[in-house]
Each structure stands twice: as structure tokens, then as C-alpha cells.
mmCIF file of C-alpha atoms and ligand atoms in Angstrom:
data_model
loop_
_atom_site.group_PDB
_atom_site.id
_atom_site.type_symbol
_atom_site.label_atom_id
_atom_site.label_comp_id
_atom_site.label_asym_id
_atom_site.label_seq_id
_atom_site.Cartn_x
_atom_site.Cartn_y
_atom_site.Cartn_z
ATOM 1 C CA UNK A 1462 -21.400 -13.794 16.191
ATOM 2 C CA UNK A 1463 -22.385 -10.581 17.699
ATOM 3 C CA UNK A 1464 -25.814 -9.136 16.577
ATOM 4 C CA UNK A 1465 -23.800 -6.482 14.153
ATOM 5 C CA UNK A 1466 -24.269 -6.544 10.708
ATOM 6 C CA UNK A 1467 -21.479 -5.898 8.192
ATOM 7 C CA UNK A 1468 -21.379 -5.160 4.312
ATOM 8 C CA UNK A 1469 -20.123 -8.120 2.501
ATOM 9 C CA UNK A 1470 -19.594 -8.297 -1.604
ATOM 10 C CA UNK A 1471 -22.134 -10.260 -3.374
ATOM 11 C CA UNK A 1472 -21.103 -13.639 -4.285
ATOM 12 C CA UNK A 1473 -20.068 -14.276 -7.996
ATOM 13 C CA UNK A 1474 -22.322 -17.716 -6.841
ATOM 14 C CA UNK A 1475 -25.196 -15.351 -7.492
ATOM 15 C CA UNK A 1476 -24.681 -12.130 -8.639
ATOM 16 C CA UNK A 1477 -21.841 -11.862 -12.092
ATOM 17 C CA UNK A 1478 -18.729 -10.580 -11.828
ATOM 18 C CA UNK A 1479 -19.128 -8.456 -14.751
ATOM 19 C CA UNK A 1480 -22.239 -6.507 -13.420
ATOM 20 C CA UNK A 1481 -23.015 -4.099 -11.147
ATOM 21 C CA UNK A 1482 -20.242 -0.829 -10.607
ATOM 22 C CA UNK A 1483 -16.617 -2.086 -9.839
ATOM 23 C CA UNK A 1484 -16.401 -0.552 -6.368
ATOM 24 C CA UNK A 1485 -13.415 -2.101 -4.584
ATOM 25 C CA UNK A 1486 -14.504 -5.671 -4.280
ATOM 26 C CA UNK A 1487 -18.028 -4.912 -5.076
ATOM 27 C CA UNK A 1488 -17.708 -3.493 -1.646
ATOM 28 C CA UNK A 1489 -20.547 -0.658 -1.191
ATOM 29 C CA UNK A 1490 -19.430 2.638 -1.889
ATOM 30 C CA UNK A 1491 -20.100 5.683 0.607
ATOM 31 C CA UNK A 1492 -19.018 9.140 0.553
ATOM 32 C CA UNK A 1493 -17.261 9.158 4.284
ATOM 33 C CA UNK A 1494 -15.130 6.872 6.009
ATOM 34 C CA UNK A 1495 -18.349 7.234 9.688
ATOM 35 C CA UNK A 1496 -19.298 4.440 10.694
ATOM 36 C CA UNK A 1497 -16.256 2.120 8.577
ATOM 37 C CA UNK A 1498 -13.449 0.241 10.194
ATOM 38 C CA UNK A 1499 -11.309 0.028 7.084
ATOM 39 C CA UNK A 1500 -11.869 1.670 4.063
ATOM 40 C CA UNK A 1501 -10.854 1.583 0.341
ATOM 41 C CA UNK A 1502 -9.768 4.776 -1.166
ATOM 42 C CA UNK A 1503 -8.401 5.978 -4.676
ATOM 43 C CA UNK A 1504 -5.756 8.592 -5.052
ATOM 44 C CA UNK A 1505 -4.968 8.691 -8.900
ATOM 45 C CA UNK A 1506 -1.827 10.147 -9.897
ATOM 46 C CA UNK A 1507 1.323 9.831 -11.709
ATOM 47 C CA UNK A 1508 2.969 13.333 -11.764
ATOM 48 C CA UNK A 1509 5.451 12.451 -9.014
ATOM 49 C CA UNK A 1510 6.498 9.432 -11.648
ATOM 50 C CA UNK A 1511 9.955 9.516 -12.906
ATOM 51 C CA UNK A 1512 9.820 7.425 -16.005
ATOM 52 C CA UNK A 1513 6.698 5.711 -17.300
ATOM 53 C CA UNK A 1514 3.201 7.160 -16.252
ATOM 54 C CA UNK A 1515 -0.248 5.759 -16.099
ATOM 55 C CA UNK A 1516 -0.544 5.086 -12.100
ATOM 56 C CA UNK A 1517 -3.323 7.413 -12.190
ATOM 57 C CA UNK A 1518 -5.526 4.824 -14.108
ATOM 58 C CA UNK A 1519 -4.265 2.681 -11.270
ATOM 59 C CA UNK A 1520 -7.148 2.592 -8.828
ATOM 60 C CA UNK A 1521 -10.001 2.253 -11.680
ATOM 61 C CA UNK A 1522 -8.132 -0.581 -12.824
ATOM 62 C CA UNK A 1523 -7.437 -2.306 -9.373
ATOM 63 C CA UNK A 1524 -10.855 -2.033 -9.007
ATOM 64 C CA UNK A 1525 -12.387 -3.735 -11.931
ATOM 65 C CA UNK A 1526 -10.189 -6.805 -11.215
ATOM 66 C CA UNK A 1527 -10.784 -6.481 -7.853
ATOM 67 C CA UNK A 1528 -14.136 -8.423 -8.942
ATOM 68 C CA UNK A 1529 -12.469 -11.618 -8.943
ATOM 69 C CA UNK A 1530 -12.205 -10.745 -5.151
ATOM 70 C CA UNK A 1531 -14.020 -13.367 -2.826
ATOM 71 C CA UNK A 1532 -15.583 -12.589 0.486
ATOM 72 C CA UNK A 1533 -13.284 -15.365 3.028
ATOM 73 C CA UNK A 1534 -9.496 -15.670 2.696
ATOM 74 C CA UNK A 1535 -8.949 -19.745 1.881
ATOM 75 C CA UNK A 1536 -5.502 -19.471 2.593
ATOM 76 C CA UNK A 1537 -5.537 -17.777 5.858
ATOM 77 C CA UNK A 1538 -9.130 -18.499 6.828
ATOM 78 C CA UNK A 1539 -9.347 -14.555 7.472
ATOM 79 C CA UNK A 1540 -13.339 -13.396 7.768
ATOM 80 C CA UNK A 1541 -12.420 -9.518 6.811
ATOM 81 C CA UNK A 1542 -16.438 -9.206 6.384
ATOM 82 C CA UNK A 1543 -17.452 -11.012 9.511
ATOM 83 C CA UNK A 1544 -15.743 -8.625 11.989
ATOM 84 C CA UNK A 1545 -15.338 -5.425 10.135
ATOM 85 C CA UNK A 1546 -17.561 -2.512 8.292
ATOM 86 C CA UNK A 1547 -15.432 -2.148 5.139
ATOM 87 C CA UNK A 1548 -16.549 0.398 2.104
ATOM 88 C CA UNK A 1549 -15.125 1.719 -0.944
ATOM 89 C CA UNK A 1550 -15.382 5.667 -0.285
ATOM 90 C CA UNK A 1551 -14.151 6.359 -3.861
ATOM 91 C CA UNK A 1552 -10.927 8.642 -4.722
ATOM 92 C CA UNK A 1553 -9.377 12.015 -3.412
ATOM 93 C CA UNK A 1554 -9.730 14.695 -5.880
ATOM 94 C CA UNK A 1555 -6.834 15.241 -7.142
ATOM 95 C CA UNK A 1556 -4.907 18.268 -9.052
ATOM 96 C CA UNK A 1557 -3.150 16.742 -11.937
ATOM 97 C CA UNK A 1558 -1.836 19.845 -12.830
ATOM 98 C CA UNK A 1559 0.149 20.551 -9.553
ATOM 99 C CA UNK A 1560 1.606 17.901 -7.183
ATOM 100 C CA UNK A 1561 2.238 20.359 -4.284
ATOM 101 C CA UNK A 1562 -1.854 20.986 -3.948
ATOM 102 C CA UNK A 1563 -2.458 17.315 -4.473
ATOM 103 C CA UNK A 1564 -0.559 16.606 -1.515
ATOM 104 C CA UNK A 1565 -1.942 19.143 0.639
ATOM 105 C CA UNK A 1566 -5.472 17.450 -0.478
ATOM 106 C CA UNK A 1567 -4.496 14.021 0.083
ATOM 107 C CA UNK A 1568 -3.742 15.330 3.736
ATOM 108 C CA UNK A 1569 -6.587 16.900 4.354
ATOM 109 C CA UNK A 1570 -8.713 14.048 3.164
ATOM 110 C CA UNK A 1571 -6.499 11.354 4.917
ATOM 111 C CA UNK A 1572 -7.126 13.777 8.535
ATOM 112 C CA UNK A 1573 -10.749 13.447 7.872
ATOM 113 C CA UNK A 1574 -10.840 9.510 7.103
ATOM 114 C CA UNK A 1575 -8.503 8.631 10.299
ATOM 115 C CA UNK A 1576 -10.500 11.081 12.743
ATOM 116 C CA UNK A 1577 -13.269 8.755 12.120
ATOM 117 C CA UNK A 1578 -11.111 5.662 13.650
ATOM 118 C CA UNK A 1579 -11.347 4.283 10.100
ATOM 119 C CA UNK A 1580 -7.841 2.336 8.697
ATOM 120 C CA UNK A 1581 -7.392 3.455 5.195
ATOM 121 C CA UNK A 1582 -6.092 0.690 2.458
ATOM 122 C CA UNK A 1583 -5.236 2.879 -0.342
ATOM 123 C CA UNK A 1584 -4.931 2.149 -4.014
ATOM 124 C CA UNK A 1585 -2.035 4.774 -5.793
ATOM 125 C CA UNK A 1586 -1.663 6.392 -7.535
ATOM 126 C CA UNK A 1587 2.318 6.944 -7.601
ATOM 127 C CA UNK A 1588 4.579 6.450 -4.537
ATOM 128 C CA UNK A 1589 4.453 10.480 -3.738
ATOM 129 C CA UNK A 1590 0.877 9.783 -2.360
ATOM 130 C CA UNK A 1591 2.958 8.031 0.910
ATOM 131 C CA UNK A 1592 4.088 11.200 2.066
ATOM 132 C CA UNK A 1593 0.903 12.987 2.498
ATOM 133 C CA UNK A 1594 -0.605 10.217 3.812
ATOM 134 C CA UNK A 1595 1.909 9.487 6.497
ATOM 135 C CA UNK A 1596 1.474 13.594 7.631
ATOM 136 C CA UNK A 1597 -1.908 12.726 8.379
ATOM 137 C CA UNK A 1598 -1.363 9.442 10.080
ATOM 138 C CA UNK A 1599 1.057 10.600 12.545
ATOM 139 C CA UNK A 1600 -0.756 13.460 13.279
ATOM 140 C CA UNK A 1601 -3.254 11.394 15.112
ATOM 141 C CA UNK A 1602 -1.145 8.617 15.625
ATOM 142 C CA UNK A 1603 2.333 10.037 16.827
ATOM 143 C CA UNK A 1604 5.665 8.540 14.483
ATOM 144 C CA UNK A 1605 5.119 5.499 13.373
ATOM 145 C CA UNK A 1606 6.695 2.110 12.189
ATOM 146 C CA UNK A 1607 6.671 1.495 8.685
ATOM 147 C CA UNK A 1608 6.935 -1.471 6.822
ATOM 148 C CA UNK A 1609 8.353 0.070 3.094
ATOM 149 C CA UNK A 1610 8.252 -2.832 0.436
ATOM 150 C CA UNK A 1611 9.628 -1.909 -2.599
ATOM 151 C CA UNK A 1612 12.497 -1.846 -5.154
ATOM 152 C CA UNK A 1613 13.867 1.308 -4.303
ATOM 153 C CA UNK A 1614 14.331 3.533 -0.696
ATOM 154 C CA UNK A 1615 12.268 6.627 -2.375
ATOM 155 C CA UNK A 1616 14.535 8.381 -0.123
ATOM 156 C CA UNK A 1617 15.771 10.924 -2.662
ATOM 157 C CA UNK A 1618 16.510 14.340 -1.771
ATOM 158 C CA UNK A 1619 16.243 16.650 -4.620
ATOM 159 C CA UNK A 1620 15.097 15.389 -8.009
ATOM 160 C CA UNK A 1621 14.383 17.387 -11.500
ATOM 161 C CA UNK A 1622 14.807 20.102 -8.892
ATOM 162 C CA UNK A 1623 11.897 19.515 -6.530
ATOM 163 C CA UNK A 1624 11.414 17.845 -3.338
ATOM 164 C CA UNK A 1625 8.204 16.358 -3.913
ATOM 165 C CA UNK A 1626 7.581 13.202 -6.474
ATOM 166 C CA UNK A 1627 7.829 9.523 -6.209
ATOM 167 C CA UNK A 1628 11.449 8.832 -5.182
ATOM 168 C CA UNK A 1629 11.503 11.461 -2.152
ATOM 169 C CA UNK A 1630 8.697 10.499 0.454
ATOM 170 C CA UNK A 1631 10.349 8.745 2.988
ATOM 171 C CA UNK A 1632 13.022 11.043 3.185
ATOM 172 C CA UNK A 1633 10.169 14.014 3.911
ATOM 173 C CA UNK A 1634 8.588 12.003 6.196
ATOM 174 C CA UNK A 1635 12.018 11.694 8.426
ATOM 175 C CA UNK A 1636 12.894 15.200 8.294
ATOM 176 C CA UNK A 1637 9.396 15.663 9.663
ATOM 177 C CA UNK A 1638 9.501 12.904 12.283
ATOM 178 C CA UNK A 1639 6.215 11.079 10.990
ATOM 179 C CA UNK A 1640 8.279 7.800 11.225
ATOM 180 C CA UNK A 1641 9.961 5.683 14.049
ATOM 181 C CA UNK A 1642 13.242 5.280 12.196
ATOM 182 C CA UNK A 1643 13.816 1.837 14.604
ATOM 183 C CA UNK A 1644 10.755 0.659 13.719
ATOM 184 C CA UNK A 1645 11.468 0.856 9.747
ATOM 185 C CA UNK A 1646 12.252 -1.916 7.534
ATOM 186 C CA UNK A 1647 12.931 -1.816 4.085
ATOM 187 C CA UNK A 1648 12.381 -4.870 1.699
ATOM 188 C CA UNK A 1649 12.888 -5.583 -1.452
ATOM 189 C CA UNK A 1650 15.510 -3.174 -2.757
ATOM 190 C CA UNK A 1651 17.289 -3.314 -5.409
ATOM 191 C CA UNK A 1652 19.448 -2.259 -8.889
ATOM 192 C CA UNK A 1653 21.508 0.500 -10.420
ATOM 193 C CA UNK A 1654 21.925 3.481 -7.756
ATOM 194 C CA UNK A 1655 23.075 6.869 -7.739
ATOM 195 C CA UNK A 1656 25.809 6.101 -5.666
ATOM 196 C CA UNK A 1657 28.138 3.173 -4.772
ATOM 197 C CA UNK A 1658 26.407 2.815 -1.535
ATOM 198 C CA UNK A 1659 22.801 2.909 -2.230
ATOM 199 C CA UNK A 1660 21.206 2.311 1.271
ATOM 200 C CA UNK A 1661 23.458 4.012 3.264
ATOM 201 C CA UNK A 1662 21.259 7.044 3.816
ATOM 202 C CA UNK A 1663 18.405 4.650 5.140
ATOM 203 C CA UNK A 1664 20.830 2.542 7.478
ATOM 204 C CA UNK A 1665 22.091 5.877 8.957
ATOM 205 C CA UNK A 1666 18.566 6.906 9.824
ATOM 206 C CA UNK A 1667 18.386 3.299 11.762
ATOM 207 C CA UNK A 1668 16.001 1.734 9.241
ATOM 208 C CA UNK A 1669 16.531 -2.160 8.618
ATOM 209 C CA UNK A 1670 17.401 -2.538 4.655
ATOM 210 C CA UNK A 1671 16.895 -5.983 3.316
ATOM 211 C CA UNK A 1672 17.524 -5.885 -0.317
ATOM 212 C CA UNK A 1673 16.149 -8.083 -2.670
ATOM 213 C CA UNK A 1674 19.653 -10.489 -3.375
ATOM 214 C CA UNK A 1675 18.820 -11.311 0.326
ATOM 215 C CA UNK A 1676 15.701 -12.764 -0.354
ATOM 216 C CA UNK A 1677 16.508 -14.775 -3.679
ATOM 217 C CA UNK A 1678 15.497 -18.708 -3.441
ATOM 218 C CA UNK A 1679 14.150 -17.765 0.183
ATOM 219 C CA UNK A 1680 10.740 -18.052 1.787
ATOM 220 C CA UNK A 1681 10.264 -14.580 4.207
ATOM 221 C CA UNK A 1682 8.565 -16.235 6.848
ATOM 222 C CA UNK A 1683 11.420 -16.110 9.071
ATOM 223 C CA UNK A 1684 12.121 -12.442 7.938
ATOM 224 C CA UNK A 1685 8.501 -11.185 9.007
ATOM 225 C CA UNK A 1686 9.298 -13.125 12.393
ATOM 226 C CA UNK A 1687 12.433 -10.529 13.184
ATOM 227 C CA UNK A 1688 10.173 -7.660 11.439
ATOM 228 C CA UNK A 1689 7.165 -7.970 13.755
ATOM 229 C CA UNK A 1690 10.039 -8.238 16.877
ATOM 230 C CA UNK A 1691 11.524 -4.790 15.647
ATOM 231 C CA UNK A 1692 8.138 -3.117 15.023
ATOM 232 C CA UNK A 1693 6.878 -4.282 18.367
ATOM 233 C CA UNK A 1694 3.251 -3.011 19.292
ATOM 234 C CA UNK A 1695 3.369 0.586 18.551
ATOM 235 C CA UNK A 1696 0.993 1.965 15.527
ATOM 236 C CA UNK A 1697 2.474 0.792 12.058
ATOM 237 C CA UNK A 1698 2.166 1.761 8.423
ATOM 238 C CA UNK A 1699 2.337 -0.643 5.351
ATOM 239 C CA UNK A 1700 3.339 1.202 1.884
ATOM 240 C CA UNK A 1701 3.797 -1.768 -0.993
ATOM 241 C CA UNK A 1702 5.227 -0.321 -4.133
ATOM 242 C CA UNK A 1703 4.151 -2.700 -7.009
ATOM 243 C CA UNK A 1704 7.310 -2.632 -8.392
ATOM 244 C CA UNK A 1705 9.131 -4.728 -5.344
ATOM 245 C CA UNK A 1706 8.118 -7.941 -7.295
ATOM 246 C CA UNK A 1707 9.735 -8.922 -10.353
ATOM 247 C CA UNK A 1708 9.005 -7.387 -13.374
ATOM 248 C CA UNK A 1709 8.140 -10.913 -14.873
ATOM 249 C CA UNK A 1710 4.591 -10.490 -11.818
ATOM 250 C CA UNK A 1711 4.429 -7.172 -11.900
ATOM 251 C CA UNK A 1712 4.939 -5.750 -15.370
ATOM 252 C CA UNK A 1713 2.637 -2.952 -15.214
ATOM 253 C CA UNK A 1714 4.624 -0.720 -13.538
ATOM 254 C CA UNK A 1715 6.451 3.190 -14.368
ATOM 255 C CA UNK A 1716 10.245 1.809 -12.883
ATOM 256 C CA UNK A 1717 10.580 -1.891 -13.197
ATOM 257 C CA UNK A 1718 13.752 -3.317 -11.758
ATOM 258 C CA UNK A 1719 14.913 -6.823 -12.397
ATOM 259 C CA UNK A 1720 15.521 -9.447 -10.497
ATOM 260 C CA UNK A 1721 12.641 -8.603 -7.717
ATOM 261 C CA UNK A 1722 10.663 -10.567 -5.452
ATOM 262 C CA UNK A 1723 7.560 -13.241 -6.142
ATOM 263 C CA UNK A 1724 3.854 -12.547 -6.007
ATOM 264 C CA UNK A 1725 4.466 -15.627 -3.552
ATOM 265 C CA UNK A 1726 7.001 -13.626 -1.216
ATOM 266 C CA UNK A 1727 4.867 -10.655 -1.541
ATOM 267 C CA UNK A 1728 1.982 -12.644 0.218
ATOM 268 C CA UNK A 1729 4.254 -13.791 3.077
ATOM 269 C CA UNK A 1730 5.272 -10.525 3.601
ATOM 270 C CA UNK A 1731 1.964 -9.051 4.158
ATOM 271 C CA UNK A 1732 0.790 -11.960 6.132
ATOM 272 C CA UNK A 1733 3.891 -11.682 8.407
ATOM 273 C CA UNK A 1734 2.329 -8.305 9.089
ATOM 274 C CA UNK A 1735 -0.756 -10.437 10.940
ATOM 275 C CA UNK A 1736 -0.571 -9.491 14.362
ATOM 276 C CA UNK A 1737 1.141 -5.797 14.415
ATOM 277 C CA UNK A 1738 -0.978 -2.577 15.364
ATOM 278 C CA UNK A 1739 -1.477 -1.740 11.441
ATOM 279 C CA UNK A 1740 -3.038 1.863 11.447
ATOM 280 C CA UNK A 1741 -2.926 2.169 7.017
ATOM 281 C CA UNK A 1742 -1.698 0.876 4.066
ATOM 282 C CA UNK A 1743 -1.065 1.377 1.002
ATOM 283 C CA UNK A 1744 -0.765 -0.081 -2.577
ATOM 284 C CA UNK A 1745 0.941 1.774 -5.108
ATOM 285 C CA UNK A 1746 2.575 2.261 -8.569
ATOM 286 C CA UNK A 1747 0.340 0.026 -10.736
ATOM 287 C CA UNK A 1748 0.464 1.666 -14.702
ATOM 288 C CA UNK A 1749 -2.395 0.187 -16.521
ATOM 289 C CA UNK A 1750 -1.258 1.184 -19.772
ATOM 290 C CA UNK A 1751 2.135 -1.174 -19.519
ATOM 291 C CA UNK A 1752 -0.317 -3.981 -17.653
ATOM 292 C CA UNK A 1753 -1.744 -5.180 -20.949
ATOM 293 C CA UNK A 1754 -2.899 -8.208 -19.233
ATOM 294 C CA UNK A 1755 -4.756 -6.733 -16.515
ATOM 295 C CA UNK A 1756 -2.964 -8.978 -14.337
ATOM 296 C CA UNK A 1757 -0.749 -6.058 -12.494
ATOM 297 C CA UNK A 1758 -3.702 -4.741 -10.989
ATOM 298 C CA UNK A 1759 -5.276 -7.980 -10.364
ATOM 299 C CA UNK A 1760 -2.556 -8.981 -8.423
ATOM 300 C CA UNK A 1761 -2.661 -5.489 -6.572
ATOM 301 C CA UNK A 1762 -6.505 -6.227 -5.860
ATOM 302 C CA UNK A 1763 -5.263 -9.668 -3.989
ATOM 303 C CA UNK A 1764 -2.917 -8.059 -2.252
ATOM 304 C CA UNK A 1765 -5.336 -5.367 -1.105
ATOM 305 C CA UNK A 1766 -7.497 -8.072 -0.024
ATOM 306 C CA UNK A 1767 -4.172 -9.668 1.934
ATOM 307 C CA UNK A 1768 -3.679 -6.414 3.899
ATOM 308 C CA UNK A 1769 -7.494 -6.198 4.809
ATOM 309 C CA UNK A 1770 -7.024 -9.569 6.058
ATOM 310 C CA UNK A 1771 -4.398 -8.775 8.268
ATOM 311 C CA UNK A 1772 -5.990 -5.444 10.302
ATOM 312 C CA UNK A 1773 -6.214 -5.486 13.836
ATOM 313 C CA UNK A 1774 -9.442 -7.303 14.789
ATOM 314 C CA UNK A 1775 -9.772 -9.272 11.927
ATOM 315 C CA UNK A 1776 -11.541 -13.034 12.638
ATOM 316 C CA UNK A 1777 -10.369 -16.527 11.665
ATOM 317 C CA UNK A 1778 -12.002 -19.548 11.145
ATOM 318 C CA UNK A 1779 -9.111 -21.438 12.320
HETATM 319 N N1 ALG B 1226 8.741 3.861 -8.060
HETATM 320 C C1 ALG B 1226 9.069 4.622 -7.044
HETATM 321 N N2 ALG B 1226 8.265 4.797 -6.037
HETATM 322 N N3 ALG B 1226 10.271 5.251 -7.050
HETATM 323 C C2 ALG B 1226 11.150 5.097 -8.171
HETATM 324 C C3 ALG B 1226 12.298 6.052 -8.048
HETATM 325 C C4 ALG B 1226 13.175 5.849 -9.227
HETATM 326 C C5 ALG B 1226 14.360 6.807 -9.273
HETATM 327 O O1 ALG B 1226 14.296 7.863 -8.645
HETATM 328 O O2 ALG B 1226 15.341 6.447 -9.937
HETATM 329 MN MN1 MN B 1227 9.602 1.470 -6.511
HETATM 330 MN MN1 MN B 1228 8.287 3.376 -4.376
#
């Protein structure tokens, strides 16, 4: 192992769960993405939302179940810890009372955390928080591939009158040529639509849509296969909406659709992503107030924890 040494969470062996501040993971928390190879970050809002609210208490709540998080991935035998500086560098600060300056923050802060080489894994927040993002990822990275998992395109035009909320991001980020429209696929999609042919926007920009009735009774092993063949080696961007799994796992969410995938498909689908040039990714749409379990955002945490353990340069013990 080379002579580097990297944070790692205390073990729940020695130190409990319930102490200490609920950092991502009990990761260490630092102000700046410097000297980090992947880093956690909050963005917590819900005024793109279109129906129930509460993503904003999102990342808090991701985090405080992220404590069940372990240091070494036992299905995967990923060693995030052992081969890269990961910290939890807190949330953007947000406007809650105006979306447009949120996003031009969330830009700004995203430019400063990816000119330091650092890959962001961010915790939403609402499915607006994609757009800005993406603006600052191709900016240093050029248009990208995107992996979009979720039960609906968000490829709205104009909703309520505005062009900027949680069912519109992908279509900004195509009219400004942040993504790689071959290199897009769309999973998970799903229910009542706003017109008879729900998708056909997305297929016309060249993205791959594979909607949920697809996967039913399937593993997505074989799906991920053909994904990481389309998306090739070129720089690629991760955005899981909560709310592609089944309201039955995923409860705590603003626009439940039924009929989604599993927690168990959601974890193939991330670790199909093992191997492709992943430059961010993000987590979004969990609604703590309709998660009265907690078990939403503990099964955001995991999935967090899936994507870290997928990021180019990651070691295995296998
Ligand atoms: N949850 C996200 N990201 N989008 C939901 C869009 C729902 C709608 O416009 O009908
Ligand atoms: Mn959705
Ligand atoms: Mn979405």
C-alpha cells in the first residue's frame, strides 16, 4: 500500500454510531474540496419540487443514517478509503427564497470543487440541483455522458411558467450542450405523461430510454453491460433520482410513481457503472418528512456509498 494516508470513518467496533457529528459517513468534514479525491456535498432544496416538499431536509437526513455506513464494501470488496482522500465539505448555501440565484450558486461552488480535480457525490436537494451542476462539470470537462436514473425524463420545457425547477434540467442542459446526447441513457421511467408519447422528446435527442415495464422481474446486469458499451470512455455523470425505485423502497419522496424499480436493481445499476470515467454524481429527491422510517435516506446513504465505490481508481480486495 503506498505510504499515503487516507481519512477513514471510525469503526462502530469502537467508536458509537450515535456519537460524534453526522458528517457523511462520519467522514471528516473540511471546508474545500484541496487536497480530496471525492467529496460529499449538501445542496438542500425543494423549491424546484412540483408536488410534495421536504428534499431540503434531505442531506441532514442522509447523513445521520449515513452512520450505519461501514468503511469496506462486503459485496463488492471495494476499499473506497484505502485508495482515495474522501471528506464531507458540508452544503452550498443556498437561497430558498429564489431558485434562479440558487442555481447560479450551486455553479459557482460546483466550478470551485471540480477545479480542484475533486469528484463530487452530491446529496439533493430536488432534481433542479442537476442542472447547475452539470454547467459546471462540462465546463471543465467538455459534454458529457450521463447516466439519468429515475421515474421521469425531467425533460420539461416550461412548467408553472418557468424554465427552471425539478422536471426541466435535462432539457437545459441539451439546449446548452453540457451532455453527449449518444452517450445518455435513461432508466427507470415511468407512469401517467403529458402526452401519449412520453419519451419521445428524449429518443429524438438520441438518448437511450429504458422504462421501468422493461425492467420488471429482470436483473440489470446485462443492461449496464450495453450501457457501459454506449458510454464508452469519455467523462460521465451519474444523477439517481430517489424516486426511480418503487414507492414501496423509496417512500420518502415529493413524486412517487408506482410500479418502480428495487433497492436491489438500483445497486446493479450503480455497480454496472464500475469501470466508466465517472467525473460526479448525484443523489437526489429524498423528503424526510414523508420518510417516517428514516429508511429513504438510509437507503440513499448506501447508495452514496455504492457510487463512491465505483469512482475511477477505486481498490478491490478481490
Ligand atoms: N422528481 C423529479 N425530479 N421530477 C418530477 C417531475 C414531475 C412532473 O413534472 O410531473
Ligand atoms: Mn423523479
Ligand atoms: Mn428527477
Amino acid at each position: 500500500m503506498s505510504g499515503k494516508s487516507y481519512n477513514v470513518p471510525p469503526s462502530a467496533e469502537f467508536v458509537a454510531r450515535v456519537s460524534g457529528i453526522a458528517t457523511m459517513a462520519k467522514l471528516p468534514f473540511q471546508e474545500t474540496a484541496e487536497g480530496l479525491d471525492a467529496a460529499f456535498i449538501g445542496v438542500p432544496i425543494d423549491t424546484g419540487t412540483s408536488n410534495r416538499p421536504g428534499a431540503r431536509f434531505g442531506p441532514r437526513q442522509i447523513r445521520a443514517e449515513s452512520a450505519m455506513l461501514r468503511p469496506y464494501n462486503g459485496g463488492t470488496r471495494a476499499a473506497p478509503y484505502e485508495s482515495l482522500m474522501v471528506a464531507d465539505i458540508g452544503d452550498v448555501n443556498v437561497n430558498l427564497y429564489d431558485l434562479k440565484d440558487t442555481c447560479k450558486r450551486i455553479r459557482e461552488a460546483y466550478r470551485k470543487i471540480l477545479k480542484t480535480g475533486c469528484i463530487p457525490l452530491t446529496m439533493g436537494g430536488d432534481h433542479t440541483i442537476a442542472y447547475p451542476i452539470l454547467q459546471a462539470v462540462a465546463e471543465r470537462h467538455g459534454p458529457v455522458g450521463l447516466v439519468h436514473v429515475d421515474a421521469h425524463s425531467d425533460t420539461g420545457d416550461v412548467i408553472l411558467g418557468e424554465k427552471i425547477g425539478h422536471g426541466t434540467p435535462f432539457r437545459r442542459c441539451v439546449e446548452e450542450g453540457l451532455l453527449d446526447c449518444s452517450r445518455v441513457v435513461q432508466i427507470g421511467l415511468r407512469g401517467s405523461s403529458y402526452s401519449p408519447d412520453a419519451y419521445a422528446w428524449s429518443r429524438a435527442q438520441g438518448f437511450r430510454v429504458v422504462q421501468a415495464d422493461e425492467c420488471w422481474h429482470k436483473s440489470l446486469v446485462p443492461l449496464m453491460a450495453e450501457v457501459r458499451e454506449q458510454l464508452g470512455a469519455g467523462p460521465v455523470y451519474l444523477s439517481f433520482d430517489i424516486d426511480a425505485l418503487d414507492p414501496a423502497f423509496a417512500p420518502g419522496t415529493g413524486t412517487p410513481e408506482i410500479a418502480g424499480l428495487t433497492t436491489i436493481q438500483g445497486v446493479e445499476i450503480i455497480r454496472g457503472c464500475r469501470g466508466l470515467n465517472i467525473v460526479g454524481c448525484d443523489l437526489v429527491e429524498v423528503s424526510p418528512p414523508y420518510d417516517a422510517t428514516g429508511n429513504t435516506a438510509l437507503l440513499a446513504a448506501n447508495l452514496l456509498f455504492e457510487m463512491l465505490c465505483v469512482l475511477p481508481k477505486i481498490k478491490y480486495y478481490n
